[in-house]
Amino acid sequence: NLDASALIEEVLAVDEKRRATQTELDNTLAESNKISKEIGTLYKSGKAEEANALKAKTGTLKENSKKLGEVLNTAATELQDLLYQIPNVPNELVPAGNTDEDNEEVFQEGAVPALTEAALPHWELAAKYDIIDFELGVKITGAGFPVYKGKGARLQRALIAFFLDKNTKAGYTEMQVPHLVNEASGYGTGQLPDKEGQMYHLELDNLYLIPTAEVPVTNMFRDVMLNPGDLPIAYTGYTPCFRREAGSYGAHVRGLNRLHQFDKVEIVRVEHPDKSYAALDGMVEHVKDILRDLKLPYRILRLCGGDLGFTSALTYDFEVFSTAQDRWLEISSVSNFEAYQSNRLKLRFKDENNKTQLAHTLNGSALALPRVLAGILENYQTPDGIKVPEVLVPYTGFEMID
RNA sequence: AGAGAGGUGGCCGAGUGGUCGAAGGCGCACGCCUGGAAAGUGUGUAUACACCAAAAGUGUAUCGAGGGUUCGAAUCCCUUCCUCUCUGCCA
C-alpha cells in the first residue's frame, strides 16, 4: 500500500549522480596519485626543482578531489536515507488491503472451550489467584511492567523452558544474547530508523533496549560471509522484550494484552534464497505444533499489505482465541524478510558457483508469553481454579492454580 | 574509573613518509614429482565501488573507525571504538 514510485525515481537520480561523481573523483585521484609518484621518483634522482614544479600542479587537483569527495558523501548519505525509507516488496501471496480486517485467514484449529457465564478475563483471574500484580509494577516502574507472583512466576518460567525445549528439539540452537544493542544493530534489522520512537534508548551510552530477540540474534550475522555448508542456520533464544508502545490506549492495553516489558522466545533462520519459503512453511508448522501441545484454539492469518511489517515480504500471524475476552490475541508472527535485512546487514554467502549473494533471513515468535498466558488463564479456567495444560505440568510441578 | 601497551590480509607476523594491497610463514586451491600419499617443488590465493553490453581489463578506496598534516600516510597528529596488562571498584 505504499506508493514508492516517487522515492524510487529519486533513488535512481541520486544514484546516477553518485556514480558520475565517483567516476570524476576516481579520475582526479588517479591523476594526483600519478603526479605524486613522479615527484617521488624525481626527488630520488635529485631533481628537486622539477619536483617542486610538479607540486604546484597538484593544488587544484587536491581542491577538486576534496569538493568531489564532499559531493560524493552527500549523495551516498542521501541515497542511503532514501533506501531506508523503502519497505520490503511484498510476496505475491500477500493479499491487498489496508488494515487488519483485510488479513486473510488461512488456517484454524482447536476447539473453543465452552465457558460459563461467570468466566473472567485474565486480569481478573490474575487478581483473584494473586499470580500477576499490575499495580505493584506500576509502583516499581510504571504501567505495562507487571510483577508475576508465586505460581504465576513459575508458570512463566515453565512456558519459557517448554518453548526452548520444543525449539531445540526441532533443530534450533539455543542462544543467550545481550538485551541491549548498539545503533548499528538497530539499523541492521530495520528497527532504525523506522521504529525509532518504539525502542527505549539509553542516551548516555547510546544503546537501545531490545524490542525483540530478533535484533541481537540476527545481528550476529552483520558483516558476515558464510560458506555454502553453513546454511541453513537455525537459532532460538529467550529474552525479555522492551517496547515503548507509544500511541496505544484503551482495552487493547488491558492486562497482559500490551506490555512495555514482556518475555518472548524467538526463532531465527538464515537460509539459501531458494529454500527460504520452504523454511517459512516449516516455521509455521512448528508453531502450530506448539499450540497443539498447549491445546489452545488458534487461527493463522496471512497479513495483508497494509498490516505487513516494514521489513517483511510475507508474514503469518498466529492468534489464540480467548472466550472470556471474546477476541483473538496475537501470539506469534512468523516472517520471511528475504534479502531485505541481509542487504542492510551485509549478510552474504558464497553459493555453489562461488558467487557471493545475499542470504535470506526469517524469524518468528515461538512464542510470546503474555498473550499465551492470557489465553491459558482464560481458556483453562474452571470453577475450581485454573488448570495447567498437561504438557506444562512437568515444568510447573503443579496441576492447578487455585 | 585511573595508568600503560596494542589493533596490519583466513590465521601468525614484518613494516616509522614514496617503488606498499602490503615482506615472510601457516593455511587453502591447482599443477609437477609419486604406484599412491607424505615430504619436496611451482603457480595462485581479499573486499567494495566506478568505467565497459559482458568477459578481459583499467581506475579508486580499504592496514579497527572517523578526521587532519603532506605533493605523497599502514607509518606523523587529533578524536573515537575495541583488546590486553596493572591498579581501583564490584555481581
PDB file of C-alpha atoms in Angstrom, chain A residues 1-155:
ATOM      1  CA  ASN A   1       0.000   0.000   0.000  1.00  0.00           C
ATOM      2  CA  LEU A   2       2.931   2.265  -0.236  1.00  0.00           C
ATOM      3  CA  ASP A   3       3.487   4.069  -3.479  1.00  0.00           C
ATOM      4  CA  ALA A   4       7.251   4.145  -3.624  1.00  0.00           C
ATOM      5  CA  SER A   5       7.495   5.319  -7.204  1.00  0.00           C
ATOM      6  CA  ALA A   6       8.468   8.870  -6.271  1.00  0.00           C
ATOM      7  CA  LEU A   7      11.084   7.570  -3.858  1.00  0.00           C
ATOM      8  CA  ILE A   8      12.435   5.200  -6.446  1.00  0.00           C
ATOM      9  CA  GLU A   9      12.687   7.940  -9.052  1.00  0.00           C
ATOM     10  CA  GLU A  10      14.690   9.900  -6.514  1.00  0.00           C
ATOM     11  CA  VAL A  11      16.876   6.915  -5.731  1.00  0.00           C
ATOM     12  CA  LEU A  12      17.677   6.467  -9.404  1.00  0.00           C
ATOM     13  CA  ALA A  13      18.526  10.136  -9.825  1.00  0.00           C
ATOM     14  CA  VAL A  14      20.713  10.269  -6.734  1.00  0.00           C
ATOM     15  CA  ASP A  15      22.416   7.040  -7.694  1.00  0.00           C
ATOM     16  CA  GLU A  16      23.232   8.375 -11.116  1.00  0.00           C
ATOM     17  CA  LYS A  17      24.705  11.470  -9.530  1.00  0.00           C
ATOM     18  CA  ARG A  18      26.659   9.357  -7.104  1.00  0.00           C
ATOM     19  CA  ARG A  19      28.162   7.229  -9.857  1.00  0.00           C
ATOM     20  CA  ALA A  20      29.053  10.170 -12.054  1.00  0.00           C
ATOM     21  CA  THR A  21      30.726  11.892  -9.117  1.00  0.00           C
ATOM     22  CA  GLN A  22      32.614   8.758  -8.200  1.00  0.00           C
ATOM     23  CA  THR A  23      33.973   8.407 -11.706  1.00  0.00           C
ATOM     24  CA  GLU A  24      35.095  12.017 -11.714  1.00  0.00           C
ATOM     25  CA  LEU A  25      36.634  11.704  -8.279  1.00  0.00           C
ATOM     26  CA  ASP A  26      38.418   8.490  -9.181  1.00  0.00           C
ATOM     27  CA  ASN A  27      39.916  10.131 -12.254  1.00  0.00           C
ATOM     28  CA  THR A  28      41.051  13.156 -10.267  1.00  0.00           C
ATOM     29  CA  LEU A  29      42.628  10.983  -7.619  1.00  0.00           C
ATOM     30  CA  ALA A  30      44.287   8.822 -10.263  1.00  0.00           C
ATOM     31  CA  GLU A  31      45.842  11.942 -11.778  1.00  0.00           C
ATOM     32  CA  SER A  32      47.167  13.205  -8.479  1.00  0.00           C
ATOM     33  CA  ASN A  33      48.427   9.754  -7.490  1.00  0.00           C
ATOM     34  CA  LYS A  34      50.354   9.684 -10.737  1.00  0.00           C
ATOM     35  CA  ILE A  35      51.940  13.063 -10.102  1.00  0.00           C
ATOM     36  CA  SER A  36      52.823  12.141  -6.541  1.00  0.00           C
ATOM     37  CA  LYS A  37      54.648   9.099  -7.813  1.00  0.00           C
ATOM     38  CA  GLU A  38      56.570  11.199 -10.282  1.00  0.00           C
ATOM     39  CA  ILE A  39      57.549  13.634  -7.560  1.00  0.00           C
ATOM     40  CA  GLY A  40      58.876  10.755  -5.501  1.00  0.00           C
ATOM     41  CA  THR A  41      60.965   9.495  -8.397  1.00  0.00           C
ATOM     42  CA  LEU A  42      62.304  12.956  -9.118  1.00  0.00           C
ATOM     43  CA  TYR A  43      63.385  13.529  -5.519  1.00  0.00           C
ATOM     44  CA  LYS A  44      65.098  10.148  -5.537  1.00  0.00           C
ATOM     45  CA  SER A  45      67.141  11.116  -8.551  1.00  0.00           C
ATOM     46  CA  GLY A  46      67.964  14.531  -7.123  1.00  0.00           C
ATOM     47  CA  LYS A  47      65.811  16.608  -9.446  1.00  0.00           C
ATOM     48  CA  ALA A  48      64.310  18.750  -6.720  1.00  0.00           C
ATOM     49  CA  GLU A  49      63.466  21.660  -8.976  1.00  0.00           C
ATOM     50  CA  GLU A  50      61.352  19.623 -11.362  1.00  0.00           C
ATOM     51  CA  ALA A  51      59.670  18.029  -8.403  1.00  0.00           C
ATOM     52  CA  ASN A  52      58.752  21.380  -6.924  1.00  0.00           C
ATOM     53  CA  ALA A  53      57.341  22.485 -10.260  1.00  0.00           C
ATOM     54  CA  LEU A  54      55.068  19.447 -10.257  1.00  0.00           C
ATOM     55  CA  LYS A  55      53.900  20.176  -6.745  1.00  0.00           C
ATOM     56  CA  ALA A  56      52.247  23.350  -7.934  1.00  0.00           C
ATOM     57  CA  LYS A  57      50.068  21.307 -10.282  1.00  0.00           C
ATOM     58  CA  THR A  58      48.578  19.229  -7.526  1.00  0.00           C
ATOM     59  CA  GLY A  59      46.950  22.165  -5.783  1.00  0.00           C
ATOM     60  CA  THR A  60      43.849  22.379  -7.948  1.00  0.00           C
ATOM     61  CA  LEU A  61      43.585  18.607  -8.183  1.00  0.00           C
ATOM     62  CA  LYS A  62      43.523  18.445  -4.439  1.00  0.00           C
ATOM     63  CA  GLU A  63      40.904  21.129  -4.184  1.00  0.00           C
ATOM     64  CA  ASN A  64      38.771  19.378  -6.772  1.00  0.00           C
ATOM     65  CA  SER A  65      39.001  15.997  -5.139  1.00  0.00           C
ATOM     66  CA  LYS A  66      38.042  17.475  -1.804  1.00  0.00           C
ATOM     67  CA  LYS A  67      34.968  19.090  -3.309  1.00  0.00           C
ATOM     68  CA  LEU A  68      34.059  15.953  -5.232  1.00  0.00           C
ATOM     69  CA  GLY A  69      34.542  13.898  -2.105  1.00  0.00           C
ATOM     70  CA  GLU A  70      32.027  16.038  -0.284  1.00  0.00           C
ATOM     71  CA  VAL A  71      29.533  15.784  -3.126  1.00  0.00           C
ATOM     72  CA  LEU A  72      30.012  12.024  -3.188  1.00  0.00           C
ATOM     73  CA  ASN A  73      29.488  11.722   0.559  1.00  0.00           C
ATOM     74  CA  THR A  74      26.351  13.801   0.427  1.00  0.00           C
ATOM     75  CA  ALA A  75      24.978  11.744  -2.442  1.00  0.00           C
ATOM     76  CA  ALA A  76      25.835   8.461  -0.723  1.00  0.00           C
ATOM     77  CA  THR A  77      24.179   9.551   2.526  1.00  0.00           C
ATOM     78  CA  GLU A  78      21.171  10.840   0.647  1.00  0.00           C
ATOM     79  CA  LEU A  79      20.897   7.569  -1.233  1.00  0.00           C
ATOM     80  CA  GLN A  80      21.091   5.545   1.936  1.00  0.00           C
ATOM     81  CA  ASP A  81      18.458   7.698   3.641  1.00  0.00           C
ATOM     82  CA  LEU A  82      16.164   7.174   0.681  1.00  0.00           C
ATOM     83  CA  LEU A  83      16.738   3.442   0.623  1.00  0.00           C
ATOM     84  CA  TYR A  84      15.999   3.213   4.342  1.00  0.00           C
ATOM     85  CA  GLN A  85      12.571   4.671   3.641  1.00  0.00           C
ATOM     86  CA  ILE A  86      11.607   1.961   1.190  1.00  0.00           C
ATOM     87  CA  PRO A  87       9.989  -1.087   2.756  1.00  0.00           C
ATOM     88  CA  ASN A  88      10.413  -4.636   1.545  1.00  0.00           C
ATOM     89  CA  VAL A  89       8.488  -5.785  -1.523  1.00  0.00           C
ATOM     90  CA  PRO A  90       5.560  -7.990  -0.500  1.00  0.00           C
ATOM     91  CA  ASN A  91       5.421 -11.536  -1.764  1.00  0.00           C
ATOM     92  CA  GLU A  92       2.770 -12.357  -4.383  1.00  0.00           C
ATOM     93  CA  LEU A  93       0.774 -14.249  -1.777  1.00  0.00           C
ATOM     94  CA  VAL A  94       0.250 -11.098   0.282  1.00  0.00           C
ATOM     95  CA  PRO A  95      -3.394 -10.032  -0.030  1.00  0.00           C
ATOM     96  CA  ALA A  96      -4.188  -6.442  -0.881  1.00  0.00           C
ATOM     97  CA  GLY A  97      -5.612  -4.463   1.990  1.00  0.00           C
ATOM     98  CA  ASN A  98      -5.244  -1.623   4.409  1.00  0.00           C
ATOM     99  CA  THR A  99      -5.955  -2.817   7.917  1.00  0.00           C
ATOM    100  CA  ASP A 100      -6.006  -5.974   9.970  1.00  0.00           C
ATOM    101  CA  GLU A 101      -9.543  -6.548   8.722  1.00  0.00           C
ATOM    102  CA  ASP A 102      -8.091  -7.338   5.323  1.00  0.00           C
ATOM    103  CA  ASN A 103      -5.825 -10.068   6.644  1.00  0.00           C
ATOM    104  CA  GLU A 104      -6.589 -13.429   5.171  1.00  0.00           C
ATOM    105  CA  GLU A 105      -7.385 -16.327   7.458  1.00  0.00           C
ATOM    106  CA  VAL A 106      -5.590 -19.367   6.088  1.00  0.00           C
ATOM    107  CA  PHE A 107      -5.972 -21.902   8.872  1.00  0.00           C
ATOM    108  CA  GLN A 108      -7.936 -22.527  12.033  1.00  0.00           C
ATOM    109  CA  GLU A 109      -7.758 -25.337  14.514  1.00  0.00           C
ATOM    110  CA  GLY A 110      -8.731 -26.310  18.039  1.00  0.00           C
ATOM    111  CA  ALA A 111     -11.989 -26.282  19.865  1.00  0.00           C
ATOM    112  CA  VAL A 112     -13.048 -23.115  21.610  1.00  0.00           C
ATOM    113  CA  PRO A 113     -13.949 -24.149  25.143  1.00  0.00           C
ATOM    114  CA  ALA A 114     -17.458 -23.530  26.374  1.00  0.00           C
ATOM    115  CA  LEU A 115     -17.129 -21.324  29.410  1.00  0.00           C
ATOM    116  CA  THR A 116     -19.720 -20.451  31.997  1.00  0.00           C
ATOM    117  CA  GLU A 117     -21.311 -17.043  32.317  1.00  0.00           C
ATOM    118  CA  ALA A 118     -19.002 -16.439  35.232  1.00  0.00           C
ATOM    119  CA  ALA A 119     -15.874 -16.717  33.089  1.00  0.00           C
ATOM    120  CA  LEU A 120     -13.433 -13.923  33.850  1.00  0.00           C
ATOM    121  CA  PRO A 121     -10.900 -12.071  31.723  1.00  0.00           C
ATOM    122  CA  HIS A 122      -7.298 -12.825  32.665  1.00  0.00           C
ATOM    123  CA  TRP A 123      -6.697  -9.575  34.558  1.00  0.00           C
ATOM    124  CA  GLU A 124      -9.447 -10.511  36.964  1.00  0.00           C
ATOM    125  CA  LEU A 125      -8.181 -14.071  37.225  1.00  0.00           C
ATOM    126  CA  ALA A 126      -4.710 -12.708  37.893  1.00  0.00           C
ATOM    127  CA  ALA A 127      -6.033 -10.731  40.834  1.00  0.00           C
ATOM    128  CA  LYS A 128      -8.313 -13.499  42.078  1.00  0.00           C
ATOM    129  CA  TYR A 129      -5.492 -16.028  42.342  1.00  0.00           C
ATOM    130  CA  ASP A 130      -2.822 -13.416  43.105  1.00  0.00           C
ATOM    131  CA  ILE A 131      -0.498 -14.529  40.327  1.00  0.00           C
ATOM    132  CA  ILE A 132       0.088 -11.264  38.465  1.00  0.00           C
ATOM    133  CA  ASP A 133       0.213  -7.853  40.149  1.00  0.00           C
ATOM    134  CA  PHE A 134      -0.125  -4.977  37.737  1.00  0.00           C
ATOM    135  CA  GLU A 135      -0.320  -2.251  40.403  1.00  0.00           C
ATOM    136  CA  LEU A 136       2.882  -3.409  42.044  1.00  0.00           C
ATOM    137  CA  GLY A 137       4.610  -3.000  38.697  1.00  0.00           C
ATOM    138  CA  VAL A 138       3.202   0.494  38.403  1.00  0.00           C
ATOM    139  CA  LYS A 139       4.732   1.348  41.742  1.00  0.00           C
ATOM    140  CA  ILE A 140       8.137  -0.044  40.854  1.00  0.00           C
ATOM    141  CA  THR A 141       8.322   1.172  37.269  1.00  0.00           C
ATOM    142  CA  GLY A 142       5.065   2.232  35.633  1.00  0.00           C
ATOM    143  CA  ALA A 143       2.156   0.847  33.652  1.00  0.00           C
ATOM    144  CA  GLY A 144       2.949  -2.149  31.490  1.00  0.00           C
ATOM    145  CA  PHE A 145       5.553  -3.702  33.784  1.00  0.00           C
ATOM    146  CA  PRO A 146       3.688  -6.422  35.673  1.00  0.00           C
ATOM    147  CA  VAL A 147       5.023  -8.444  38.576  1.00  0.00           C
ATOM    148  CA  TYR A 148       4.436 -12.195  38.283  1.00  0.00           C
ATOM    149  CA  LYS A 149       3.941 -13.827  41.646  1.00  0.00           C
ATOM    150  CA  GLY A 150       4.157 -17.356  43.001  1.00  0.00           C
ATOM    151  CA  LYS A 151       2.525 -19.818  40.615  1.00  0.00           C
ATOM    152  CA  GLY A 152       2.248 -17.040  38.041  1.00  0.00           C
ATOM    153  CA  ALA A 153       6.014 -16.618  38.037  1.00  0.00           C
ATOM    154  CA  ARG A 154       6.512 -20.341  37.937  1.00  0.00           C
ATOM    155  CA  LEU A 155       4.154 -20.662  35.000  1.00  0.00           C
TER     156      LEU A 155
END
